[in-house]
mmCIF file of N, CA and C in Angstrom:
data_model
loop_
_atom_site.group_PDB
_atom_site.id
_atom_site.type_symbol
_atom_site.label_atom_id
_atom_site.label_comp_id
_atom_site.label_asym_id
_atom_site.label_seq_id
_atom_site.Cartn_x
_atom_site.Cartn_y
_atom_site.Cartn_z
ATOM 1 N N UNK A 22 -63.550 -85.272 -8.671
ATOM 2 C CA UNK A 22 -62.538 -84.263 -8.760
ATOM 3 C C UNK A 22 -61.597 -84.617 -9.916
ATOM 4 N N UNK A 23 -60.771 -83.758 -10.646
ATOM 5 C CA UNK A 23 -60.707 -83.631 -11.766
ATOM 6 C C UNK A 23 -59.075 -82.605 -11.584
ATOM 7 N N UNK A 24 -58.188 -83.220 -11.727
ATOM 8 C CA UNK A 24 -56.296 -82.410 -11.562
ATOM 9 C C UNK A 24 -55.823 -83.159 -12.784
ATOM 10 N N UNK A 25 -55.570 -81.981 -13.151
ATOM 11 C CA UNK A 25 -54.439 -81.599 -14.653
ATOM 12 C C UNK A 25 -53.335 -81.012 -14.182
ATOM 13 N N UNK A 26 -52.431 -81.499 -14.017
ATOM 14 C CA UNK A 26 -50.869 -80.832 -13.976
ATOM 15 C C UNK A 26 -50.212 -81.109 -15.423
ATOM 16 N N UNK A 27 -49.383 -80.186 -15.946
ATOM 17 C CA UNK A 27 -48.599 -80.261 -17.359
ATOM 18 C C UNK A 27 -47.606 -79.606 -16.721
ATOM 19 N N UNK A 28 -46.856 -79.959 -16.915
ATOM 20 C CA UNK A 28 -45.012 -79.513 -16.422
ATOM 21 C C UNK A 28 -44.270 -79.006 -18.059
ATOM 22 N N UNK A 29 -44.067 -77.934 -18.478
ATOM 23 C CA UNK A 29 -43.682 -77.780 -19.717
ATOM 24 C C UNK A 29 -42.172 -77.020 -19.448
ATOM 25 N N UNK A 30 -41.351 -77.655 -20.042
ATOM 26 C CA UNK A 30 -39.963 -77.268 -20.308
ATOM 27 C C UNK A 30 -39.503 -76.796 -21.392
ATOM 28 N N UNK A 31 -39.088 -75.921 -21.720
ATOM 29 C CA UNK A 31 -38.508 -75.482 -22.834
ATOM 30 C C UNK A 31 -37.018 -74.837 -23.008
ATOM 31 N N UNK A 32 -36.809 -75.553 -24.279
ATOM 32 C CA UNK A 32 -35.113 -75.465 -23.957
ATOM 33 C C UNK A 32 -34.598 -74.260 -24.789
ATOM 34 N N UNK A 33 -33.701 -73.629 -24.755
ATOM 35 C CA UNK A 33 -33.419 -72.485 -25.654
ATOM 36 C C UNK A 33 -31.918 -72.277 -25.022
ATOM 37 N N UNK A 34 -31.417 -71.806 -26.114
ATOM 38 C CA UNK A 34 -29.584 -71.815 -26.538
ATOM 39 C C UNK A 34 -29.768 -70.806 -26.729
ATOM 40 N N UNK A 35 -28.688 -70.080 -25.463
ATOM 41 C CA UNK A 35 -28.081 -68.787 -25.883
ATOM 42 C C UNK A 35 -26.848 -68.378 -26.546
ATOM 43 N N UNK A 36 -26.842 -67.676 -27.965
ATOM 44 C CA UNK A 36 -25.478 -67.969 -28.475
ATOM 45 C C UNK A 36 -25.415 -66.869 -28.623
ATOM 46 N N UNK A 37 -24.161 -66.357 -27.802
ATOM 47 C CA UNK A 37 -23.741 -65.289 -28.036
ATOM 48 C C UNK A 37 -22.314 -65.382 -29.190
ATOM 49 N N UNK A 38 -22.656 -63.855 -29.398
ATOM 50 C CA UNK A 38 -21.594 -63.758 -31.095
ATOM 51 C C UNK A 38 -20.662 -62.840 -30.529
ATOM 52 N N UNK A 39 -19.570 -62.499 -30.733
ATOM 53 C CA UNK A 39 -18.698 -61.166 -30.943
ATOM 54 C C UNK A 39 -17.763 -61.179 -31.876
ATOM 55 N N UNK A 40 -17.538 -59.941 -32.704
ATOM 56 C CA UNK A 40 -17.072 -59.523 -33.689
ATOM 57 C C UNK A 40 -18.581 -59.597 -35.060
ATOM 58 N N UNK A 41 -17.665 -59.584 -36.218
ATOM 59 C CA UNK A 41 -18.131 -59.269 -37.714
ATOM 60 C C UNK A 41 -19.325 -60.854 -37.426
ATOM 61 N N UNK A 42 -20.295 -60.522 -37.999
ATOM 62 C CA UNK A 42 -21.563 -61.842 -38.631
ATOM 63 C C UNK A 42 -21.291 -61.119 -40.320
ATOM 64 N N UNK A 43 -19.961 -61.614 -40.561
ATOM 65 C CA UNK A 43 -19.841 -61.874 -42.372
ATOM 66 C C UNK A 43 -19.907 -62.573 -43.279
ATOM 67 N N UNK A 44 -19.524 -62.915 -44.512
ATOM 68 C CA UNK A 44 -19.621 -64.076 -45.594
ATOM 69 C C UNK A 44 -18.157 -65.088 -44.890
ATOM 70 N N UNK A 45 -17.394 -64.522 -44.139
ATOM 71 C CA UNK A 45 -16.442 -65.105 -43.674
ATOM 72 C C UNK A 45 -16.684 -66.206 -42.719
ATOM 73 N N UNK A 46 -17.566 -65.855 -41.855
ATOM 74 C CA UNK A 46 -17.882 -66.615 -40.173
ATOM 75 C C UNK A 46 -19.065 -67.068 -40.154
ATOM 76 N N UNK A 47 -20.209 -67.065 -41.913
ATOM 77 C CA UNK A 47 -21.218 -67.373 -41.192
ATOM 78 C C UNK A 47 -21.279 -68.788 -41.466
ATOM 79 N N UNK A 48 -20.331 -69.379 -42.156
ATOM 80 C CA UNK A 48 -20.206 -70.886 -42.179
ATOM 81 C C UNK A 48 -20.149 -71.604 -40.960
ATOM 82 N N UNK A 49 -19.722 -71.222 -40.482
ATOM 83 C CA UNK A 49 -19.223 -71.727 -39.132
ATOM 84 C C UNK A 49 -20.177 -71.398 -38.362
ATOM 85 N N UNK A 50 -21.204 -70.288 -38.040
ATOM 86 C CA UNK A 50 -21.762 -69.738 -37.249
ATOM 87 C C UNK A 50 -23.139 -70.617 -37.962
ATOM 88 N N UNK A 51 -23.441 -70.839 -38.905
ATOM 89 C CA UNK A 51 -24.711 -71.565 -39.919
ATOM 90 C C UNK A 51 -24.523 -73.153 -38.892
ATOM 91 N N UNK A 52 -23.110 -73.723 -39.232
ATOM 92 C CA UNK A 52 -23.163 -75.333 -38.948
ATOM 93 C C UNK A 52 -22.926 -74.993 -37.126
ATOM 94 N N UNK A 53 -22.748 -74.768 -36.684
ATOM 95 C CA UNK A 53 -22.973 -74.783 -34.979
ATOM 96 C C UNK A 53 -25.151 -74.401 -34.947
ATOM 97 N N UNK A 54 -25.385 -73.663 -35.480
ATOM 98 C CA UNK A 54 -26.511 -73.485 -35.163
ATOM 99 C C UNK A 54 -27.552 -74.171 -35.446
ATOM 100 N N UNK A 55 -27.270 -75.091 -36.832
ATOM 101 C CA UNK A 55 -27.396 -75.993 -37.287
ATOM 102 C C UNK A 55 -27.012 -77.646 -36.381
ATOM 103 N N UNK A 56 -26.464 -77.309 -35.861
ATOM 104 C CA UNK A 56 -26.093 -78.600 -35.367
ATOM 105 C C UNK A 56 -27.469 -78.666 -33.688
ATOM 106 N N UNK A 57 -27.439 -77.191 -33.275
ATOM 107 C CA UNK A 57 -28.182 -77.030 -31.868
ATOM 108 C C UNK A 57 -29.840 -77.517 -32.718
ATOM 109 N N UNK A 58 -30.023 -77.271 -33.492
ATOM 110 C CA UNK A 58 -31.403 -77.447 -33.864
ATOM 111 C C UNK A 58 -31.484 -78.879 -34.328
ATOM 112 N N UNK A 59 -30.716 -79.870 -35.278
ATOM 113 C CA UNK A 59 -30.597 -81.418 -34.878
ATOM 114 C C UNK A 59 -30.393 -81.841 -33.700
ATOM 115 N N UNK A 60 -30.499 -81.327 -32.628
ATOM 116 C CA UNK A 60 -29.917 -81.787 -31.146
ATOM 117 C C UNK A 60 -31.546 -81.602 -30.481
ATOM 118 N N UNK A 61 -31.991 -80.762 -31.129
ATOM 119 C CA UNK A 61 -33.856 -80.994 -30.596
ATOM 120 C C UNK A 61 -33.521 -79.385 -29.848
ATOM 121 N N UNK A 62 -32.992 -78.540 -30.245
ATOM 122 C CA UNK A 62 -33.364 -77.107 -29.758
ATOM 123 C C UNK A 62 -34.223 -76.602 -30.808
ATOM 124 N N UNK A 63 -35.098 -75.757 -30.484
ATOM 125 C CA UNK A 63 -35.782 -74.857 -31.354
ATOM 126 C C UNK A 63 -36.051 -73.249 -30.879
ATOM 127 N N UNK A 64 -35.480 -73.186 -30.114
ATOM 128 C CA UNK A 64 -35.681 -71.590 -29.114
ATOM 129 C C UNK A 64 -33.992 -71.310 -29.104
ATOM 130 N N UNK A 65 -34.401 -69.965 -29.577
ATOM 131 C CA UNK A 65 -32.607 -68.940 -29.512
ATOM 132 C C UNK A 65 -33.146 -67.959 -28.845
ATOM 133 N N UNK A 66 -31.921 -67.242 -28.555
ATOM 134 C CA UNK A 66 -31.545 -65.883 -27.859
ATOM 135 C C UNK A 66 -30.552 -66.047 -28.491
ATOM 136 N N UNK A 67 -30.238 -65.118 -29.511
ATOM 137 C CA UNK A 67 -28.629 -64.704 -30.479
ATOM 138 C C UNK A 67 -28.310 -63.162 -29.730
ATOM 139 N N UNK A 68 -27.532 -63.294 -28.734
ATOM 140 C CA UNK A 68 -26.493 -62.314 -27.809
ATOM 141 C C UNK A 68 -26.168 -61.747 -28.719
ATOM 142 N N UNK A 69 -26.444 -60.220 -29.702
ATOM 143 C CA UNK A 69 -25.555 -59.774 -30.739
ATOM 144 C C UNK A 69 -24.981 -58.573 -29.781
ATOM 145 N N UNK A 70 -24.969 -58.190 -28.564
ATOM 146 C CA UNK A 70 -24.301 -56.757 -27.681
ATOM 147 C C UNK A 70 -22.629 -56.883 -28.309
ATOM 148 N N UNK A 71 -22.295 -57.859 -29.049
ATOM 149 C CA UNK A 71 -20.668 -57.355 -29.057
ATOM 150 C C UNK A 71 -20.480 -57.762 -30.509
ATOM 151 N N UNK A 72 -21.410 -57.423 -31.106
ATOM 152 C CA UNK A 72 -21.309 -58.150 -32.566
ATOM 153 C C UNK A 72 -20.882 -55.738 -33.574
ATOM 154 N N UNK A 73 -19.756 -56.206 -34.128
ATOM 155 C CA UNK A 73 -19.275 -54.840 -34.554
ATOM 156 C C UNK A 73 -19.957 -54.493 -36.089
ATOM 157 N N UNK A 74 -20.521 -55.740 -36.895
ATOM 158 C CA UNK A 74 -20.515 -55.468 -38.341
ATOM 159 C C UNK A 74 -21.715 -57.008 -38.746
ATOM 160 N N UNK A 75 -22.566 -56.382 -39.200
ATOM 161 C CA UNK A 75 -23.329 -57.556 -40.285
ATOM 162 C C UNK A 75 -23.351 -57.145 -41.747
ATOM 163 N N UNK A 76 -23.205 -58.469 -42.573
ATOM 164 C CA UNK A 76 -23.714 -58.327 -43.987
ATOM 165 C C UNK A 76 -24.751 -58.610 -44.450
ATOM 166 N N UNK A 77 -25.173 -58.761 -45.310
ATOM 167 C CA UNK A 77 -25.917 -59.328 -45.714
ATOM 168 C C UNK A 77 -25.418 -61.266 -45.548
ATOM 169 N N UNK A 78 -24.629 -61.886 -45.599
ATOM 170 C CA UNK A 78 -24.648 -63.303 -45.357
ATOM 171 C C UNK A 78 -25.187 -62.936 -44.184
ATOM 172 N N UNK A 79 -24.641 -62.772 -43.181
ATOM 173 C CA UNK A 79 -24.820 -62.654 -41.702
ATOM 174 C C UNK A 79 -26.477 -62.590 -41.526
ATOM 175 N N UNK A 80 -27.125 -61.189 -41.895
ATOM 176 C CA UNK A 80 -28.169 -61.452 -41.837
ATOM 177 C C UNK A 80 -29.100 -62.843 -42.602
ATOM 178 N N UNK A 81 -28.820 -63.316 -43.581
ATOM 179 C CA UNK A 81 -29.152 -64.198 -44.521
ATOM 180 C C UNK A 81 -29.378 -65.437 -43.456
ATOM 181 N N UNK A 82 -28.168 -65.752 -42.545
ATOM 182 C CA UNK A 82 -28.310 -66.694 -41.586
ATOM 183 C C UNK A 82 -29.021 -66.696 -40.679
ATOM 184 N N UNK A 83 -29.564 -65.347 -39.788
ATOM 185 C CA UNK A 83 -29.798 -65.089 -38.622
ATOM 186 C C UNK A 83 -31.914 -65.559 -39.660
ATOM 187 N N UNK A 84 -31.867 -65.009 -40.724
ATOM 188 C CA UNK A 84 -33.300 -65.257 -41.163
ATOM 189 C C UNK A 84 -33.506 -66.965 -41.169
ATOM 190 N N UNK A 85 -32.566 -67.434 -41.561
ATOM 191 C CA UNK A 85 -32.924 -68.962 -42.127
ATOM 192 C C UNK A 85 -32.926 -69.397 -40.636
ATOM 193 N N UNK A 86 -32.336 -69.106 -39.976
ATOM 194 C CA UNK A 86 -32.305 -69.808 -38.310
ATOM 195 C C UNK A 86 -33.645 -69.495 -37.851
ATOM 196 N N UNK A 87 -34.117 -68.256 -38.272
ATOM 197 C CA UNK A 87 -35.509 -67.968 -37.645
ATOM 198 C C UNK A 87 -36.777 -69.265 -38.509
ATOM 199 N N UNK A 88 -36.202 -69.057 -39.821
ATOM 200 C CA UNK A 88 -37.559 -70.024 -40.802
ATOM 201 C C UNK A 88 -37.196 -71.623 -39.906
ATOM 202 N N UNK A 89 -35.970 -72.124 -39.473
ATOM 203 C CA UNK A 89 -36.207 -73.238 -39.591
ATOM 204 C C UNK A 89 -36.575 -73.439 -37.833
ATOM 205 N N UNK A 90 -36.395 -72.538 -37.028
ATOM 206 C CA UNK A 90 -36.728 -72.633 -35.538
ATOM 207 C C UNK A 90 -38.241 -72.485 -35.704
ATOM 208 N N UNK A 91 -39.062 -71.989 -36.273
ATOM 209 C CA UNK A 91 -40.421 -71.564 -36.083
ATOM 210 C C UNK A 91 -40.690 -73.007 -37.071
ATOM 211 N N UNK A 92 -40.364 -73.526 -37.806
ATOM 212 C CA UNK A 92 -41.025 -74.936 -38.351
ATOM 213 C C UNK A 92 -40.896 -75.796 -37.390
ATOM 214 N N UNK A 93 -40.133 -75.735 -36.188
ATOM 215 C CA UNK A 93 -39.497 -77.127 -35.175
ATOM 216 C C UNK A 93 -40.491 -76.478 -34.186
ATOM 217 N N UNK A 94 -41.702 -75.165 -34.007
ATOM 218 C CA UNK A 94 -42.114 -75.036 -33.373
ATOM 219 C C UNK A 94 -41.597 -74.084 -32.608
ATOM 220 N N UNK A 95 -40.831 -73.366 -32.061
ATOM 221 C CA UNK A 95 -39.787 -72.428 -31.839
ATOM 222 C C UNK A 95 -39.347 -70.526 -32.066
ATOM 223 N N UNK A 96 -38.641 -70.026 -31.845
ATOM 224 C CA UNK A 96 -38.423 -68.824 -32.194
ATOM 225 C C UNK A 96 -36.902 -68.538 -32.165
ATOM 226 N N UNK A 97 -37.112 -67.729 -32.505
ATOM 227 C CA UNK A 97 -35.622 -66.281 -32.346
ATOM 228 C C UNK A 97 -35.476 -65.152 -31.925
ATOM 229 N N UNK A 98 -35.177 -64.824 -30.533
ATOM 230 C CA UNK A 98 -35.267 -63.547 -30.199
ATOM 231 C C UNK A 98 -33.710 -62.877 -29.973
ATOM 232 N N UNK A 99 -33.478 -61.741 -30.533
ATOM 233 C CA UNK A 99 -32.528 -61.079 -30.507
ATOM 234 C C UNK A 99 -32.098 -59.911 -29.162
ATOM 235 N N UNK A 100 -30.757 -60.208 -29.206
ATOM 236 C CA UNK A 100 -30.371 -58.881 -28.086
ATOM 237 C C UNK A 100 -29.524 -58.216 -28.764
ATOM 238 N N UNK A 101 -30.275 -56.583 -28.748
ATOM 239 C CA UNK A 101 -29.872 -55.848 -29.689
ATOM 240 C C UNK A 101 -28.271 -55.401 -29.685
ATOM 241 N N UNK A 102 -27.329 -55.500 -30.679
ATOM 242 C CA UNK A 102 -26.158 -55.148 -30.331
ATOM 243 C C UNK A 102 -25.595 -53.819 -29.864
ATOM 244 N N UNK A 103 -24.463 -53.266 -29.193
ATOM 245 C CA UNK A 103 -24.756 -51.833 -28.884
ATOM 246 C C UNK A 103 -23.857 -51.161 -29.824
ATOM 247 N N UNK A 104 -23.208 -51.772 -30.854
ATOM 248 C CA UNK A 104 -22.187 -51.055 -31.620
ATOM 249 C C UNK A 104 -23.197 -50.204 -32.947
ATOM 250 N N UNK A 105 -23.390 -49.015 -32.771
ATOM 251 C CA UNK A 105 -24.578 -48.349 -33.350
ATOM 252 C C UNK A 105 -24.727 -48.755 -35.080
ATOM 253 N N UNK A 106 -23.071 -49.053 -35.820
ATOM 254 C CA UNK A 106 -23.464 -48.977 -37.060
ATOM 255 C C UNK A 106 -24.399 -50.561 -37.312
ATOM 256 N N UNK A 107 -23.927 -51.539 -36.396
ATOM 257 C CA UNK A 107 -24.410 -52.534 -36.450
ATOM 258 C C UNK A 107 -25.657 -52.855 -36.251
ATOM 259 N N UNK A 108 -26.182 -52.078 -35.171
ATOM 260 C CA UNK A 108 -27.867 -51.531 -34.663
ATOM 261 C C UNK A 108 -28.514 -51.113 -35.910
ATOM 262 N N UNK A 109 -27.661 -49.985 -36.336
ATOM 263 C CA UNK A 109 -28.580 -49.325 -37.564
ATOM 264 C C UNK A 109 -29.081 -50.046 -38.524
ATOM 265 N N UNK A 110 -28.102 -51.756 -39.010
ATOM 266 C CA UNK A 110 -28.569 -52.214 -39.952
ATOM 267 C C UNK A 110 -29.561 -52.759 -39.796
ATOM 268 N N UNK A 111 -29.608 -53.526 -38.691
ATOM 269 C CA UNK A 111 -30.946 -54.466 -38.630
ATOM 270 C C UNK A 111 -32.287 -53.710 -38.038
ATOM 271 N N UNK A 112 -32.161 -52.412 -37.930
ATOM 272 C CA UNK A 112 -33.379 -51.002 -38.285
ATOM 273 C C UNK A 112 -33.474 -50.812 -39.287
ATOM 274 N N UNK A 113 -32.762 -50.264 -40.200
ATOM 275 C CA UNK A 113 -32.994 -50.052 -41.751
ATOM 276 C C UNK A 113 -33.325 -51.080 -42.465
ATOM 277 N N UNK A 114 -33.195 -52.431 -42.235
ATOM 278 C CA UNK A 114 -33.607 -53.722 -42.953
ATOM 279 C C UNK A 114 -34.981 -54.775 -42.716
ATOM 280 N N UNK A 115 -34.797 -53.592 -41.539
ATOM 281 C CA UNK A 115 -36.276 -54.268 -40.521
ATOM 282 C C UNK A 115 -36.606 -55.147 -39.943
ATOM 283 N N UNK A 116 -35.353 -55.715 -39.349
ATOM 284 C CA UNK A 116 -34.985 -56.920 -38.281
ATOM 285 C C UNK A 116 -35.758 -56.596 -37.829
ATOM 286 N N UNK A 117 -35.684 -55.404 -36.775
ATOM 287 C CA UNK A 117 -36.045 -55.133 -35.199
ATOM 288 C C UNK A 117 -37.924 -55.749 -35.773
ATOM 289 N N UNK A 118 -38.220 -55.590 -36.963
ATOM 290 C CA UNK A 118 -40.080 -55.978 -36.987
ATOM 291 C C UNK A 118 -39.901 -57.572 -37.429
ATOM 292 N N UNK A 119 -39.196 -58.141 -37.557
ATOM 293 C CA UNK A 119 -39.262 -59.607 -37.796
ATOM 294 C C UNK A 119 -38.926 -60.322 -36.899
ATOM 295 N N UNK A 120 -37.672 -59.957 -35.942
ATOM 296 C CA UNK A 120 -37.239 -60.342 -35.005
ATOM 297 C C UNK A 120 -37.606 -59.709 -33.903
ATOM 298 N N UNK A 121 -38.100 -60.567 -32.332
ATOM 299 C CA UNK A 121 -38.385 -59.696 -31.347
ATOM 300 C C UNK A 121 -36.605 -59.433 -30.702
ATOM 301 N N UNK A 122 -36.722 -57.643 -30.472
ATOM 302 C CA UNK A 122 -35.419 -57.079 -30.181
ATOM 303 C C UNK A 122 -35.646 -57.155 -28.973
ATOM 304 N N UNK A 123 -34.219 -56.894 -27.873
ATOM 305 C CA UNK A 123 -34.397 -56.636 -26.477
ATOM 306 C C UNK A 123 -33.068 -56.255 -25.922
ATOM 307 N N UNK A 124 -32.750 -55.511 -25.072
ATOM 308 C CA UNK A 124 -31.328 -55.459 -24.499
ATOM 309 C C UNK A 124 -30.059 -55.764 -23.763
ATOM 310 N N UNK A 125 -31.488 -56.747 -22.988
ATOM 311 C CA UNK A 125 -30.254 -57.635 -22.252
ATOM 312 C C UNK A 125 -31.010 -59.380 -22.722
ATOM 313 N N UNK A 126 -29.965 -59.893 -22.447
ATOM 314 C CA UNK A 126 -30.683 -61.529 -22.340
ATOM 315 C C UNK A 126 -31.508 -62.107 -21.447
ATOM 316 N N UNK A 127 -31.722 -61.634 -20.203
ATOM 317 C CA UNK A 127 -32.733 -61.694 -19.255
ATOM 318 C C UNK A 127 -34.515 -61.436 -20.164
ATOM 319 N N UNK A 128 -34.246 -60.575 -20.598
ATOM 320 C CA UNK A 128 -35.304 -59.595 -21.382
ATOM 321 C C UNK A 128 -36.050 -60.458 -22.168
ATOM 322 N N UNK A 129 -34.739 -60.827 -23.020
ATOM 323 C CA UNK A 129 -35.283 -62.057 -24.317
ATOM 324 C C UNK A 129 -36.016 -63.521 -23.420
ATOM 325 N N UNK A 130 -35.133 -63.819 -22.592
ATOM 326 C CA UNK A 130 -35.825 -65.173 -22.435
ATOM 327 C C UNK A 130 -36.841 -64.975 -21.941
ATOM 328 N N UNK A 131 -37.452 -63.949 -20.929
ATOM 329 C CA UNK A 131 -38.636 -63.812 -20.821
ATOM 330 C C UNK A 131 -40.167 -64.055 -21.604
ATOM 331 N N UNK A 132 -39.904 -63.577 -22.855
ATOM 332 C CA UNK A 132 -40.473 -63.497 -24.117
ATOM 333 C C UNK A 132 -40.522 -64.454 -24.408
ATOM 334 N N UNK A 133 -40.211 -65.796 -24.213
ATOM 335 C CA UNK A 133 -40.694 -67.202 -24.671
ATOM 336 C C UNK A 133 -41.900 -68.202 -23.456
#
């Protein structure tokens, strides 16, 4: 007889945002996220439901978090924000096809 048990854990940080993801906050928002991925995380859920405004930095970050989580083995899944102009961007830019979207955070962690 022949038993394989594998117990697999996986860790993932939910960071939720509210307000602007601008050239202003994404320093700060870069080195915290940065810091969870030297700490041995490689799985996100980025909470954007209360996020009002992205730029281009903002997005710029949310991509590099994705390149360097998927090299550690890992992902990025997004919860879509509900403030519509903010929705619209990452549709027109084509988040929602790079990033898996979802609505609540329950949703997202599922997906890993």
């Amino acid at each position: 007889m022949n038993i394989l048990i594998t117990e697999r854990v996986t860790r993932i940080s939910i960071v939720t945002i509210d307000g602007r993801i601008d050239a202003f906050g994404v320093p700060e928002l870069r080195d915290r996220l940065y810091k969870q991925l030297e700490d041995g995380v490689s799985n996100f859920v980025l909470d954007l439901r209360r996020v009002t405004f992205l730029d281009s930095a903002g997005m710029a970050a949310l991509v590099n978090l994705l390149k360097r989580a998927r090299q550690g083995g890992g992902d990025v899944k997004l919860v879509s924000p509900t403030e519509e102009n903010a929705k619209r961007i990452l549709i027109m830019t084509k988040f929602d096809q790079v990033f898996q979207m979802t609505d609540t955070v329950d949703e997202a962690l599922k997906r890993f």
